[in-house]
Tab-separated table of C-alpha atoms and ligand atoms in Angstrom:
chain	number	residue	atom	x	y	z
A	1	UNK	CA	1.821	8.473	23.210
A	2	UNK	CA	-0.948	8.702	20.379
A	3	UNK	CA	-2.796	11.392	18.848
A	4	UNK	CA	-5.959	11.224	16.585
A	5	UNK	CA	-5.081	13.083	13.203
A	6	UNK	CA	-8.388	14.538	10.966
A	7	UNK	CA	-7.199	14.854	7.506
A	8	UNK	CA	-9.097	17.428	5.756
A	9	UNK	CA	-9.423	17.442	1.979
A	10	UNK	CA	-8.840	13.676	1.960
A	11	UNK	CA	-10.196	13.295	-1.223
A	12	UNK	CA	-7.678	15.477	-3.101
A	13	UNK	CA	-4.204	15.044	-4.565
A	14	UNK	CA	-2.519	16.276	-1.163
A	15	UNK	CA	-4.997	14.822	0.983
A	16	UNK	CA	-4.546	11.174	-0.550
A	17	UNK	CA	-0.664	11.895	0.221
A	18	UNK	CA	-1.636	13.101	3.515
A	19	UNK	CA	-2.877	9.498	4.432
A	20	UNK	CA	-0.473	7.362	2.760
A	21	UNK	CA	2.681	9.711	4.725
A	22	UNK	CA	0.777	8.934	7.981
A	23	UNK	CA	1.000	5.402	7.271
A	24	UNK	CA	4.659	5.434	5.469
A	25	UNK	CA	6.202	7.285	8.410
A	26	UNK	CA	4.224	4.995	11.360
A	27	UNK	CA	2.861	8.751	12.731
A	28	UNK	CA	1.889	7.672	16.192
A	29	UNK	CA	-1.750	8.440	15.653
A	30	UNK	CA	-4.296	6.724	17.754
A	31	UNK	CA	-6.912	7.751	15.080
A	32	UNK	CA	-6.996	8.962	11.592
A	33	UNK	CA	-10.276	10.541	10.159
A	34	UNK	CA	-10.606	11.620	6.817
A	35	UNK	CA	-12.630	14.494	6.347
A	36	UNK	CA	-14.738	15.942	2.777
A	37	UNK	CA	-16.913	17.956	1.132
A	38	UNK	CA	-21.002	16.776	1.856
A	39	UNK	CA	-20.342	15.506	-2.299
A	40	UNK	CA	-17.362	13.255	-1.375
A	41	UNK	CA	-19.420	11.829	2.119
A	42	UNK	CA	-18.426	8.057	2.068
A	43	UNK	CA	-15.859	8.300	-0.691
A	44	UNK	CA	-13.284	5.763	0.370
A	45	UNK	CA	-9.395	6.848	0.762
A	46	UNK	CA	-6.510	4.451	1.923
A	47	UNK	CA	-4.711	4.590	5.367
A	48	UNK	CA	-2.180	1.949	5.017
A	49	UNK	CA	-3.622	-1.335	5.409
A	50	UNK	CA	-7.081	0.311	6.107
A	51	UNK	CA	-9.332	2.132	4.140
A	52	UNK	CA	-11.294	5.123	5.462
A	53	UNK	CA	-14.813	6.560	4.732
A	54	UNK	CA	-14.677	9.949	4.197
A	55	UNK	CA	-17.058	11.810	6.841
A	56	UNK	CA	-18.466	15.125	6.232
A	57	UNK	CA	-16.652	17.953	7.255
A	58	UNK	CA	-19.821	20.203	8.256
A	59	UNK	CA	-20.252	17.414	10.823
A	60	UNK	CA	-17.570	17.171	12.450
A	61	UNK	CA	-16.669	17.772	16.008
A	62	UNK	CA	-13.124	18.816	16.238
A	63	UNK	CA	-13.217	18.209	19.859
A	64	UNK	CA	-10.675	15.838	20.833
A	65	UNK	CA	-8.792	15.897	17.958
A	66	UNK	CA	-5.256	16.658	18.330
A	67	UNK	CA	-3.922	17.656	14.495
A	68	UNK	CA	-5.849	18.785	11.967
A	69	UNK	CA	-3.790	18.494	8.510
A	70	UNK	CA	-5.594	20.716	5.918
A	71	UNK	CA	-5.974	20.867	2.258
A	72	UNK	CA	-9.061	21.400	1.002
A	73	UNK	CA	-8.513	24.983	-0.565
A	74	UNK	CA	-8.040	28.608	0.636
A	75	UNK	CA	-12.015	29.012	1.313
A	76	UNK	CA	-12.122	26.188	3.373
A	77	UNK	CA	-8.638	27.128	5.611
A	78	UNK	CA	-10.412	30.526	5.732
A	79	UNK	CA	-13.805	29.391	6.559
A	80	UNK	CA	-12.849	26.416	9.196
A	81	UNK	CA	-9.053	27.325	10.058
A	82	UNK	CA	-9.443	29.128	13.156
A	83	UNK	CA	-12.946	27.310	14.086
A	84	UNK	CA	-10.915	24.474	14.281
A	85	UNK	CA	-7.879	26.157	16.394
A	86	UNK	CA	-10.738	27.284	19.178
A	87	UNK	CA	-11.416	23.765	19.743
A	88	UNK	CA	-7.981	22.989	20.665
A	89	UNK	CA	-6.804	21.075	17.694
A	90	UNK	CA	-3.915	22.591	16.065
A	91	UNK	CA	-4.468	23.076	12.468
A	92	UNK	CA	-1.679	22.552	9.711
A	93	UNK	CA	-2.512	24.393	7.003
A	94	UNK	CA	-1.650	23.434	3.460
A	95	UNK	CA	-3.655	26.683	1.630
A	96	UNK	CA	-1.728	29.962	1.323
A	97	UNK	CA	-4.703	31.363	3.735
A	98	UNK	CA	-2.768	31.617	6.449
A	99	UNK	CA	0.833	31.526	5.455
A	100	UNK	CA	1.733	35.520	5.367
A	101	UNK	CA	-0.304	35.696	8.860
A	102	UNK	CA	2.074	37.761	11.036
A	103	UNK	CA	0.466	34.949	13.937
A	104	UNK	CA	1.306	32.075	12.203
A	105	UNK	CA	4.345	30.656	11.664
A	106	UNK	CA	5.209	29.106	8.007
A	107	UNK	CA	7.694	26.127	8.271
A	108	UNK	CA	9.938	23.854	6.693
A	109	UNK	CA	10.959	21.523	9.410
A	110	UNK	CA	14.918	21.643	8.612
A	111	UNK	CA	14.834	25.030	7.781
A	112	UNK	CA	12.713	26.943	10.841
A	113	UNK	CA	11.946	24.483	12.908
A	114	UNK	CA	12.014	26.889	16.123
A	115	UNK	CA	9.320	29.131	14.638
A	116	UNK	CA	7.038	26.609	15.639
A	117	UNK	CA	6.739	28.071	19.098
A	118	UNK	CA	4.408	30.853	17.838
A	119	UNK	CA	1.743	27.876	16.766
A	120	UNK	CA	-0.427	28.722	20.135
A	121	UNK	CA	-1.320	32.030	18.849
A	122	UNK	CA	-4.308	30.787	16.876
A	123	UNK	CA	-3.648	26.738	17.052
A	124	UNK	CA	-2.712	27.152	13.223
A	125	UNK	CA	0.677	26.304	11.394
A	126	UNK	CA	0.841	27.061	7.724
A	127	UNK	CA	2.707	24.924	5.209
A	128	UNK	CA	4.258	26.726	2.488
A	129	UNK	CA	3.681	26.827	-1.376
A	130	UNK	CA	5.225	23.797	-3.262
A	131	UNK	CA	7.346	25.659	-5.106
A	132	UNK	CA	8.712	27.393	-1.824
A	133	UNK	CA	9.168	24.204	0.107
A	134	UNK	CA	11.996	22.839	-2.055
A	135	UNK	CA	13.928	25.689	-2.379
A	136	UNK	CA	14.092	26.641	1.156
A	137	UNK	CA	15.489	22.832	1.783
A	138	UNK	CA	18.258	23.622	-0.890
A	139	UNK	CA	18.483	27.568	0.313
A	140	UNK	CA	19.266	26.805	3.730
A	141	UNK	CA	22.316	25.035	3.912
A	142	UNK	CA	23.860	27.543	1.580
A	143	UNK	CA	22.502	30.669	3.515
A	144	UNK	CA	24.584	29.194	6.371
A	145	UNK	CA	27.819	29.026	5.052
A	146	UNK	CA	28.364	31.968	2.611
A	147	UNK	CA	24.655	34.206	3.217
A	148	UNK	CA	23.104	34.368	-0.025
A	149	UNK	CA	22.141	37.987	-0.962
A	150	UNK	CA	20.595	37.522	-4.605
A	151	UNK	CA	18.423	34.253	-5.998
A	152	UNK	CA	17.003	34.136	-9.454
A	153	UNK	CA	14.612	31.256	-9.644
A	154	UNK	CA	13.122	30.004	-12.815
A	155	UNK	CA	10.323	26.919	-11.792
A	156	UNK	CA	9.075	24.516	-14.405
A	157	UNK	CA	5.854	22.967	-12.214
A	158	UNK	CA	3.820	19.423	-13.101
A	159	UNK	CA	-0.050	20.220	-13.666
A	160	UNK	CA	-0.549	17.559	-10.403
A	161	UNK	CA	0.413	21.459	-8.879
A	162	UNK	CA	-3.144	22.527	-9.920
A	163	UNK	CA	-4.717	19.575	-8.627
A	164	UNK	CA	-7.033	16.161	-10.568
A	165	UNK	CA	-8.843	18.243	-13.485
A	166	UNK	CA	-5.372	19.578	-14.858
A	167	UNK	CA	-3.850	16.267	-14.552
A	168	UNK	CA	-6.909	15.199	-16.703
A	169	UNK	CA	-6.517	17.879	-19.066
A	170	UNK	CA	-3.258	17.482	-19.978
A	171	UNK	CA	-3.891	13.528	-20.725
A	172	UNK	CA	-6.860	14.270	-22.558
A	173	UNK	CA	-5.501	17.365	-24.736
A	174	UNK	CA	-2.403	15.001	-25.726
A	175	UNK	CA	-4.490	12.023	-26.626
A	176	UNK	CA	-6.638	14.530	-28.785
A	177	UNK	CA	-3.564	15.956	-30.293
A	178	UNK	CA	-2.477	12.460	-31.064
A	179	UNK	CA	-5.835	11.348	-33.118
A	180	UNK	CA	-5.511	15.263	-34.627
A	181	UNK	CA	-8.590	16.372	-32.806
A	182	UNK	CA	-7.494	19.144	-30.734
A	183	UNK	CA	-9.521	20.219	-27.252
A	184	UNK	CA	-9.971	23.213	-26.225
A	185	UNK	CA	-8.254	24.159	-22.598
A	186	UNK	CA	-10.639	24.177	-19.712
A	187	UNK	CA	-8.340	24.466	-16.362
A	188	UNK	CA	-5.384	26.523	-17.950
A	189	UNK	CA	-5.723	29.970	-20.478
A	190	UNK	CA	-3.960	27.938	-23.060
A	191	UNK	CA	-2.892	24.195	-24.251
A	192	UNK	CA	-0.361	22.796	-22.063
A	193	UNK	CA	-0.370	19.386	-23.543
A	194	UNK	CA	3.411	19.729	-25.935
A	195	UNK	CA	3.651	23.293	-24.518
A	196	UNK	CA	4.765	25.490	-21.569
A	197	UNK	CA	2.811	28.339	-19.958
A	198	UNK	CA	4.831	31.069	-18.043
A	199	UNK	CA	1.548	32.093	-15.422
A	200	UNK	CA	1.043	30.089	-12.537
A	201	UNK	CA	-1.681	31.870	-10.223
A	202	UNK	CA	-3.371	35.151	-11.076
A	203	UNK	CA	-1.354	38.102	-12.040
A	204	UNK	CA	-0.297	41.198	-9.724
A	205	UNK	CA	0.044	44.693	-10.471
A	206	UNK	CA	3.249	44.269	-10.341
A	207	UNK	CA	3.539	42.031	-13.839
A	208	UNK	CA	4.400	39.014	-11.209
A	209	UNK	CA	2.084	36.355	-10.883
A	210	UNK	CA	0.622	35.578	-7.333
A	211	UNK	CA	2.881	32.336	-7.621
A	212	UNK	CA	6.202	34.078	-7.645
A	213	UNK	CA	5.028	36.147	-5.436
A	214	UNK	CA	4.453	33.614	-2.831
A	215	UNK	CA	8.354	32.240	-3.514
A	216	UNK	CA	9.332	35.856	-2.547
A	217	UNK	CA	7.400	36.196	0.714
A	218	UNK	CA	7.591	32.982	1.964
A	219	UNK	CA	11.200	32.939	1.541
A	220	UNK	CA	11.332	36.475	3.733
A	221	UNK	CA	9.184	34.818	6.223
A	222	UNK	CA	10.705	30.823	6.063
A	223	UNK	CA	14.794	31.791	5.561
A	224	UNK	CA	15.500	35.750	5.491
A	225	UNK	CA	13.904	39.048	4.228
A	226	UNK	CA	17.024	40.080	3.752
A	227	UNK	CA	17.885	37.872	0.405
A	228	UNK	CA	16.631	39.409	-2.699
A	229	UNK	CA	14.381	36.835	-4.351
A	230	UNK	CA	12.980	37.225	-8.351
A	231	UNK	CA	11.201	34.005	-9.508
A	232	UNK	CA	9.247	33.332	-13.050
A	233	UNK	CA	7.152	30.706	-12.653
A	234	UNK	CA	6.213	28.223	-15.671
A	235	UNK	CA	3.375	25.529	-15.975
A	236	UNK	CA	5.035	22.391	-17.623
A	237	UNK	CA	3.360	18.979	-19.234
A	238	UNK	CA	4.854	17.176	-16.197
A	239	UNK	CA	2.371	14.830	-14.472
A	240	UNK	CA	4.225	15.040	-11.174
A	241	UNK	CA	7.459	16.968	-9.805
A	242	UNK	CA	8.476	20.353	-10.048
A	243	UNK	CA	12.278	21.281	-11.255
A	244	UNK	CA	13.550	24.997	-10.209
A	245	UNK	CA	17.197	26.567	-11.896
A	246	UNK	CA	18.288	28.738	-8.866
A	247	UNK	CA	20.846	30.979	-9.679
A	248	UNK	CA	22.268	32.265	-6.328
A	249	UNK	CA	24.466	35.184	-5.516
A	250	UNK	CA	26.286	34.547	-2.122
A	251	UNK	CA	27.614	37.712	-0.160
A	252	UNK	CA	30.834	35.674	0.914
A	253	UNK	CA	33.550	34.261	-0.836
A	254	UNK	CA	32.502	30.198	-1.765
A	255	UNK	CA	34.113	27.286	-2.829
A	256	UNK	CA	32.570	24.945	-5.004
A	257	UNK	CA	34.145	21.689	-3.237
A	258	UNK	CA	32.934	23.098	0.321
A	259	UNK	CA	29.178	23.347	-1.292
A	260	UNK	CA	29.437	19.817	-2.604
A	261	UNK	CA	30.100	19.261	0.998
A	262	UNK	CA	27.692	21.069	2.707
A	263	UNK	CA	24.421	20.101	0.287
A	264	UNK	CA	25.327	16.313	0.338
A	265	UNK	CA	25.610	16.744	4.741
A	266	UNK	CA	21.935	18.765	4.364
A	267	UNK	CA	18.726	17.698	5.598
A	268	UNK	CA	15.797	16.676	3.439
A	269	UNK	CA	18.866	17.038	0.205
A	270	UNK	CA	20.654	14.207	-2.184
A	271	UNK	CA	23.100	15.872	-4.582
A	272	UNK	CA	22.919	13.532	-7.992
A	273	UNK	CA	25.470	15.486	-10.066
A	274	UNK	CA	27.950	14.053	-12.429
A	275	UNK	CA	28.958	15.953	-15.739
A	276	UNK	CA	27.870	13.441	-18.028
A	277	UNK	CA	25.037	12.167	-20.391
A	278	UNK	CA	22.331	11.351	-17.299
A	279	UNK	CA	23.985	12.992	-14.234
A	280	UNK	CA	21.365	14.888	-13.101
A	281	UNK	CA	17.636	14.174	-11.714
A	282	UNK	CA	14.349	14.676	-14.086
A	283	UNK	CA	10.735	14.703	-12.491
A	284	UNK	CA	10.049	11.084	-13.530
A	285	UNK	CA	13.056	9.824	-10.876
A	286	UNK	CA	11.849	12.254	-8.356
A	287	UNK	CA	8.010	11.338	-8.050
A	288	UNK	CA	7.193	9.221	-5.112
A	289	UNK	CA	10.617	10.222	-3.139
A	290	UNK	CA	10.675	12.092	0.533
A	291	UNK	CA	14.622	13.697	-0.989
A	292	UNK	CA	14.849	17.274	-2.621
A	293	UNK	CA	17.384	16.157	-5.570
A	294	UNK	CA	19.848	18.790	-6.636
A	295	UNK	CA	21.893	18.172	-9.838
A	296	UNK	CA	24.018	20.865	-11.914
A	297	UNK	CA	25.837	22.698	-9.779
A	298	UNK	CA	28.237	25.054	-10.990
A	299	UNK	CA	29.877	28.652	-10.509
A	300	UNK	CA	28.349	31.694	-12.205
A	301	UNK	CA	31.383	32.839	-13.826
A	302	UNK	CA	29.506	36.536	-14.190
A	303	UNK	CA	29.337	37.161	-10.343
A	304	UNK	CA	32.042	37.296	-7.597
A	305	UNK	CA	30.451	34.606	-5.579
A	306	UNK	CA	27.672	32.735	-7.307
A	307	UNK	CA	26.571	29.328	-8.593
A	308	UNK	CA	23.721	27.678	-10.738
A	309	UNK	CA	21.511	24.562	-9.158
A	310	UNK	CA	18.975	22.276	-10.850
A	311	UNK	CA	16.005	21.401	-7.826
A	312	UNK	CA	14.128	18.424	-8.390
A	313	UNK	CA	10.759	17.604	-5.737
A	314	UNK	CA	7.925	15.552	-5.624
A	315	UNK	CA	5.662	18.709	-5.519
A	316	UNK	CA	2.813	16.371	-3.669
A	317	UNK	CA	5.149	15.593	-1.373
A	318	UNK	CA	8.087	17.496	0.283
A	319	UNK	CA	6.043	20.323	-1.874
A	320	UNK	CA	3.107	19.774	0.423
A	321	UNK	CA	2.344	16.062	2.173
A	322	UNK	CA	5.539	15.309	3.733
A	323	UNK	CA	6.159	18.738	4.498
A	324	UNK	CA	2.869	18.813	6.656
A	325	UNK	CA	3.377	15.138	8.296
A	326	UNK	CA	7.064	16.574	9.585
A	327	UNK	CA	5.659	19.385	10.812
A	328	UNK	CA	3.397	17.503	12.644
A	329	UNK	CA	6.319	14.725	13.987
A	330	UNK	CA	8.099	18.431	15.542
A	331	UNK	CA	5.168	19.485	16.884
A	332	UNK	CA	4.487	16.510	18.886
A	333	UNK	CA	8.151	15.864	19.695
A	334	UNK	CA	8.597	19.493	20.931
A	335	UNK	CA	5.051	20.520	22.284
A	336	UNK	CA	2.373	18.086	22.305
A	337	UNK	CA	3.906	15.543	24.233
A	338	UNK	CA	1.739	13.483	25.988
A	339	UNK	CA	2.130	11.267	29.334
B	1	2RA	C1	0.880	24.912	-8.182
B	1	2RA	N1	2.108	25.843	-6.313
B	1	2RA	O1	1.920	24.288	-8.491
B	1	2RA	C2	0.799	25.735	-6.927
B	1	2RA	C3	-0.213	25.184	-5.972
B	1	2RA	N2	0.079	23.863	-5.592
B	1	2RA	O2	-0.149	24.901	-8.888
């Protein structure tokens, strides 16, 4: 049982993860295609062992193709997303195009895994935001056994988030700084290099930006619409990784010991937490790993039932790559079994 996978957007940060996942996790995939921009036509990307030519995306004949993992960019999902469902290949989508789409369900594998049954509506699946991803993995667990009603999230996100050119620019702006000849910013409004920027995303009328807007939505769409969700989200000089403090206001009574318990028996979750110099996870030790880390946990002594958590992801990753590949493995496990 084998399917033939088109990655598009193999070029890119996610896509490049995309591949190497599909290899890592021995997908059962009869074919892999990687899939560009006309610029990018015979760019090579790695597949495991093998290394792919990228093929043009205008060119392509979806026909036959069983998954479709996408992330090329909104205009793209919006431009090729449901093309692509028509033919019959189901489309995982990686942009926020699709993800508030009342026909398409948004998943984190150990979170909503049954939502997946409302895939055939269009043939597309959305992945959520990065940023989302993690929390709903550390969320979950904890929704379970004492319903949260209340999380304040505060995100510190690596510029990989934005994608090659901010990775550049925050390289280049420190080396400048370093030989005191200071660049201007191109990809962000100001210098991130030795600074943080609280806007993520364009901002709302609301005085939110469009990224903590997404961790609000998706969460009412992934977990519950019921939980109350605020989030300020802040652009970090962090290569790769994105850390989150969750504060989290349960509606029943909790005990700390129990929620040692129940994160460290969670999917997709490894608890490194000791109360000492070093007993917590930082983005360097999370970049590369499939795990959502949690460190710091501890009671919020100003609430009846609430605690503090430190969330540590590889944002390329569970925050996008892996998150797609697993929804793929559930799909075919649960409805694209073949004979
Ligand atoms: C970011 N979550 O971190 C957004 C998109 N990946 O830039």
């Amino acid at each position: 049982m084998s399917y033939k996978i088109a990655v598009v957007g193999a070029t890119g940060n996610v896509g490049r993860e995309m591949l190497n996942i599909l290899a890592e996790r021995q997908f059962p995939a009869s074919e892999v295609v990687a899939l560009a921009s006309r610029r990018s036509l015979g760019q090579e990307v790695t597949y495991g062992e093998k290394t792919l030519k990228t093929k043009c995306l205008d060119d392509y004949d979806f026909t036959g193709t069983d998954i479709a993992l996408m992330s090329a960019g909104g205009s793209i999902s919006k431009a090729w997303g449901e093309k692509i469902g028509a033919t019959g290949c189901v489309v995982i989508d990686n942009s926020s195009h699709f993800r508030m789409d009342p026909d398409v369900p948004l998943i984190v594998p150990e979170v909503n895994p049954d939502a997946l049954a409302g895939y055939t509506k269009k043939n597309i699946i959305a992945n959520p935001n990065c940023s989302t991803a993690q929390m709903m993995v550390a969320l979950k667990p904890l929704h379970d056994y004492a319903t949260i009603k209340r999380v304040v999230v505060s995100t510190y996100q690596s510029v990989s988030g934005s994608g090659k050119a901010a990775m550049e620019e925050l390289w280049s702006q420190t080396r400048a700084i370093f030989v005191n000849d200071p660049i201007e910013p191109t990809v962000y409004p100001k210098q991130i290099a030795f600074n943080v920027i609280p806007q993520i995303d364009v901002f709302m009328d609301s005085g939110d930006t469009k990224e903590e807007w997404k961790m609000v939505a998706e969460t009412g769409k992934i977990l519950d619409p019921d939980i109350r969700v605020t989030a300020t989200c802040v652009r970090v000089p962090v290569f790769l990784g994105h850390s989150e403090s969750i504060n989290i206001e349960f509606e029943k009574p909790i005990d700390e010991t129990r929620i040692y318990e129940i994160l460290r028996e969670a999917p997709g979750l490894m608890v490194v937490d000791k109360r000492e110099d070093g007993g917590y996870v930082t983005p360097v030790e999370c970049a590369g790993e499939f795990a959502t880390y949690i460190s710091r946990m501890r009671r919020d002594v100003t609430v009846e039932n609430g605690i503090n958590l430190w969330c540590v992801s590889d944002n390329l990753l569970k925050g996008a790559a892996l998150n797609a590949v697993q929804i793929a493995e559930s799909l075919c496990n649960r409805y694209l079994k073949k004979g």
